[in-house]
Each structure stands twice: as C-alpha cells, then as structure tokens.
PDB file of C-alpha atoms and ligand atoms in Angstrom:
ATOM      1  CA  MET A  30      72.001  84.298 118.648  1.00 49.00           C
ATOM      2  CA  ALA A  31      70.249  83.187 115.635  1.00 55.00           C
ATOM      3  CA  GLN A  32      71.903  84.703 112.552  1.00 66.00           C
ATOM      4  CA  ALA A  33      69.493  87.319 111.279  1.00 77.00           C
ATOM      5  CA  MET A  34      67.197  86.430 108.292  1.00 88.00           C
ATOM      6  CA  LYS A  35      68.226  88.008 104.814  1.00 92.00           C
ATOM      7  CA  VAL A  36      64.231  87.835 103.517  1.00 95.00           C
ATOM      8  CA  ARG A  37      61.847  90.196 105.276  1.00 93.00           C
ATOM      9  CA  LYS A  38      58.157  90.875 105.063  1.00 95.00           C
ATOM     10  CA  GLY A  39      57.710  92.336 101.634  1.00 96.00           C
ATOM     11  CA  ASP A  40      60.467  91.023 100.099  1.00 97.00           C
ATOM     12  CA  VAL A  41      59.467  89.271  96.467  1.00 97.00           C
ATOM     13  CA  VAL A  42      61.081  85.922  96.847  1.00 97.00           C
ATOM     14  CA  GLN A  43      61.231  83.242  94.361  1.00 98.00           C
ATOM     15  CA  ILE A  44      60.654  79.459  95.787  1.00 97.00           C
ATOM     16  CA  LEU A  45      63.458  76.911  94.886  1.00 96.00           C
ATOM     17  CA  SER A  46      62.112  73.492  95.989  1.00 92.00           C
ATOM     18  CA  GLY A  47      58.406  72.041  95.508  1.00 88.00           C
ATOM     19  CA  LYS A  48      55.714  71.718  93.486  1.00 90.00           C
ATOM     20  CA  ASP A  49      55.398  76.054  93.396  1.00 95.00           C
ATOM     21  CA  ARG A  50      59.424  75.699  92.234  1.00 95.00           C
ATOM     22  CA  GLY A  51      60.401  78.676  90.270  1.00 96.00           C
ATOM     23  CA  LYS A  52      57.726  80.675  91.148  1.00 97.00           C
ATOM     24  CA  GLN A  53      57.582  84.120  92.776  1.00 97.00           C
ATOM     25  CA  GLY A  54      55.631  85.759  95.279  1.00 97.00           C
ATOM     26  CA  ARG A  55      55.491  88.394  97.665  1.00 97.00           C
ATOM     27  CA  ILE A  56      56.336  87.456 101.541  1.00 97.00           C
ATOM     28  CA  ILE A  57      53.140  88.353 104.140  1.00 96.00           C
ATOM     29  CA  GLU A  58      54.373  87.175 106.879  1.00 96.00           C
ATOM     30  CA  ALA A  59      57.978  86.272 108.474  1.00 96.00           C
ATOM     31  CA  ASP A  60      59.124  84.083 111.477  1.00 95.00           C
ATOM     32  CA  PRO A  61      62.465  84.621 112.397  1.00 93.00           C
ATOM     33  CA  LYS A  62      62.678  81.943 115.082  1.00 93.00           C
ATOM     34  CA  LYS A  63      61.296  79.285 113.464  1.00 95.00           C
ATOM     35  CA  ARG A  64      62.903  80.811 110.051  1.00 95.00           C
ATOM     36  CA  ARG A  65      60.065  80.587 107.865  1.00 96.00           C
ATOM     37  CA  VAL A  66      57.944  82.765 105.886  1.00 97.00           C
ATOM     38  CA  LEU A  67      54.750  82.635 104.059  1.00 96.00           C
ATOM     39  CA  VAL A  68      54.479  83.566 100.534  1.00 96.00           C
ATOM     40  CA  GLU A  69      51.294  85.020  99.171  1.00 95.00           C
ATOM     41  CA  ASN A  70      49.837  82.326  97.103  1.00 91.00           C
ATOM     42  CA  LEU A  71      52.538  80.052  97.237  1.00 93.00           C
ATOM     43  CA  ASN A  72      53.124  76.656  98.636  1.00 90.00           C
ATOM     44  CA  VAL A  73      49.133  76.571  98.780  1.00 90.00           C
ATOM     45  CA  VAL A  74      47.831  72.948 100.476  1.00 88.00           C
ATOM     46  CA  LYS A  75      44.142  72.212 100.594  1.00 90.00           C
ATOM     47  CA  ARG A  76      42.590  71.320 103.499  1.00 87.00           C
ATOM     48  CA  HIS A  77      39.602  68.829 103.757  1.00 89.00           C
ATOM     49  CA  ARG A  78      37.259  69.171 105.645  1.00 86.00           C
ATOM     50  CA  ARG A  79      34.144  67.294 106.809  1.00 87.00           C
ATOM     51  CA  PRO A  80      30.896  68.576 107.691  1.00 87.00           C
ATOM     52  CA  ARG A  81      30.135  68.255 110.827  1.00 84.00           C
ATOM     53  CA  PRO A  82      27.950  68.947 113.593  1.00 81.00           C
ATOM     54  CA  MET A  83      28.840  71.946 115.695  1.00 77.00           C
ATOM     55  CA  LYS A  84      29.055  72.009 119.041  1.00 69.00           C
ATOM     56  CA  ASP A  85      25.855  72.382 121.464  1.00 64.00           C
ATOM     57  CA  ALA A  86      24.016  73.193 118.227  1.00 55.00           C
ATOM     58  CA  SER A  87      21.171  71.071 119.506  1.00 60.00           C
ATOM     59  CA  ARG A  88      18.912  73.944 120.403  1.00 62.00           C
ATOM     60  CA  MET A  89      15.258  73.246 120.068  1.00 65.00           C
ATOM     61  CA  GLY A  90      15.955  70.215 118.615  1.00 67.00           C
ATOM     62  CA  GLN A  91      17.603  71.514 115.262  1.00 70.00           C
ATOM     63  CA  THR A  92      21.193  70.736 114.320  1.00 74.00           C
ATOM     64  CA  GLN A  93      23.336  72.799 112.693  1.00 78.00           C
ATOM     65  CA  ILE A  94      25.791  71.896 110.607  1.00 80.00           C
ATOM     66  CA  GLN A  95      29.242  73.161 110.078  1.00 81.00           C
ATOM     67  CA  PRO A  96      29.605  72.768 106.014  1.00 84.00           C
ATOM     68  CA  GLY A  97      32.538  70.500 105.162  1.00 87.00           C
ATOM     69  CA  GLY A  98      34.987  71.188 101.915  1.00 89.00           C
ATOM     70  CA  ILE A  99      38.581  71.953 100.812  1.00 88.00           C
ATOM     71  CA  PHE A 100      40.075  74.605 101.435  1.00 87.00           C
ATOM     72  CA  ASP A 101      43.612  76.483 100.179  1.00 87.00           C
ATOM     73  CA  LEU A 102      45.803  77.568 102.564  1.00 86.00           C
ATOM     74  CA  SER A 103      49.199  79.000 102.112  1.00 89.00           C
ATOM     75  CA  ALA A 104      51.802  76.700 104.107  1.00 92.00           C
ATOM     76  CA  PRO A 105      55.573  78.435 105.342  1.00 95.00           C
ATOM     77  CA  VAL A 106      58.545  77.560 103.467  1.00 95.00           C
ATOM     78  CA  ASP A 107      61.657  77.535 105.094  1.00 96.00           C
ATOM     79  CA  VAL A 108      63.751  80.537 104.654  1.00 96.00           C
ATOM     80  CA  SER A 109      66.430  78.135 102.830  1.00 95.00           C
ATOM     81  CA  ASN A 110      63.970  77.384 100.221  1.00 96.00           C
ATOM     82  CA  VAL A 111      63.274  80.967  99.052  1.00 97.00           C
ATOM     83  CA  MET A 112      65.746  83.155  97.436  1.00 97.00           C
ATOM     84  CA  VAL A 113      65.304  86.582  97.333  1.00 97.00           C
ATOM     85  CA  VAL A 114      64.291  88.590  93.472  1.00 97.00           C
ATOM     86  CA  CYS A 115      66.503  92.147  93.645  1.00 97.00           C
ATOM     87  CA  PRO A 116      64.105  94.647  92.110  1.00 95.00           C
ATOM     88  CA  THR A 117      66.759  95.960  89.637  1.00 96.00           C
ATOM     89  CA  CYS A 118      67.698  93.170  87.626  1.00 97.00           C
ATOM     90  CA  ASN A 119      64.377  90.933  88.378  1.00 96.00           C
ATOM     91  CA  ARG A 120      66.572  88.276  89.242  1.00 97.00           C
ATOM     92  CA  ALA A 121      66.810  85.932  92.031  1.00 97.00           C
ATOM     93  CA  THR A 122      69.960  86.509  93.882  1.00 97.00           C
ATOM     94  CA  ARG A 123      71.704  85.589  97.196  1.00 96.00           C
ATOM     95  CA  VAL A 124      72.087  88.464  99.589  1.00 96.00           C
ATOM     96  CA  GLY A 125      74.668  90.415 100.980  1.00 95.00           C
ATOM     97  CA  TYR A 126      75.708  93.323 103.159  1.00 94.00           C
ATOM     98  CA  GLU A 127      77.200  96.498 102.495  1.00 93.00           C
ATOM     99  CA  PHE A 128      77.591 100.231 104.564  1.00 93.00           C
ATOM    100  CA  ARG A 129      76.709 102.835 102.445  1.00 90.00           C
ATOM    101  CA  GLU A 130      76.682 106.402 102.946  1.00 89.00           C
ATOM    102  CA  SER A 131      73.037 108.013 103.503  1.00 83.00           C
ATOM    103  CA  LYS A 132      71.921 111.207 105.289  1.00 87.00           C
ATOM    104  CA  ASP A 133      71.422 109.446 108.127  1.00 85.00           C
ATOM    105  CA  GLY A 134      75.224 108.293 108.413  1.00 90.00           C
ATOM    106  CA  ARG A 135      76.156 104.605 107.307  1.00 92.00           C
ATOM    107  CA  MET A 136      73.887 102.297 107.302  1.00 90.00           C
ATOM    108  CA  LYS A 137      74.344  98.269 106.830  1.00 91.00           C
ATOM    109  CA  VAL A 138      72.421  98.234 103.717  1.00 93.00           C
ATOM    110  CA  ARG A 139      71.223  94.464 102.233  1.00 95.00           C
ATOM    111  CA  VAL A 140      72.447  94.544  98.607  1.00 96.00           C
ATOM    112  CA  CYS A 141      72.135  92.120  95.368  1.00 97.00           C
ATOM    113  CA  LYS A 142      74.871  89.833  95.174  1.00 97.00           C
ATOM    114  CA  ARG A 143      75.113  89.261  91.619  1.00 97.00           C
ATOM    115  CA  ALA A 144      78.255  90.562  90.271  1.00 96.00           C
ATOM    116  CA  ASP A 145      77.017  92.757  87.554  1.00 97.00           C
ATOM    117  CA  CYS A 146      74.031  94.443  89.916  1.00 97.00           C
ATOM    118  CA  ARG A 147      75.028  95.019  93.314  1.00 96.00           C
ATOM    119  CA  GLU A 148      72.229  97.488  93.501  1.00 95.00           C
ATOM    120  CA  VAL A 149      70.879  97.770  97.446  1.00 94.00           C
ATOM    121  CA  LEU A 150      67.526  95.707  97.677  1.00 94.00           C
ATOM    122  CA  ASP A 151      65.619  97.965 100.584  1.00 86.00           C
ATOM    123  CA  ARG A 152      63.721 101.037  98.863  1.00 72.00           C
TER     124      ARG A 152
HETATM  125 ZN1   ZN B 224      70.299  92.311  90.972  1.00 77.34          ZN
END
C-alpha cells in the first residue's frame, strides 16, 4: 500500500524546485495515487492555442472560429517537491506524526518537526 501523503488539500506548502522555488501557495487539489498536488497560482505553465475553425460550424456558410491565445494553467507538482508550511512558526517543515489526547480519545495528528516548535499542523 502506498504511504499516505503528508500534505493534503488546504495545506499551505512551499515549492522546493523549479522556477517557483521558495514560493508558497495553498493546495487546491491532491492526488494521492499519483502523489501530485495542485498548488494555487504556482507552477503555472502557459498553454498556447491556435485559433481554429470549430467542428460542424459551417452552417449557413458561416464558419465559427475558436479564438486562440495563451492560457495560464497550474500544473501539478510532485509531493516530494513541496514542503508543508507550519501555521504556527511559519516555516517550511517536515511532517511528523504524534498521538495527542483529545475529547474524542487518542488521535494521530500531524506535527511540525522543527525542534523548537512541534505544534500540531491541523486546526
Ligand atoms: Zn512549526
């Protein structure tokens, strides 16, 4: 079984590689199977599209043209290229797991691995 991803939808992460290295953004989609995440406004790639006639458009001798142009799209990044940003100490950190007591009993929670922080990542 694949190991659970340490990041999930809604996390703020820092990008570790590529042109957006060092930037932070929120995960808007996570794909545990492919181990990829989509980060809001980061890893944007430009898609160029040519104008082209649309299919079955030539009714009444009129051809409709689908406009071309450049589109910005966020591309998914591999989870190994991102790090969770701790909401408590505001630093990119590795994720650890700990059991904490709560009103629902013992719960496994994600914690910041910074030695001087160790705060729970999930609110
Ligand atoms: Zn922390």
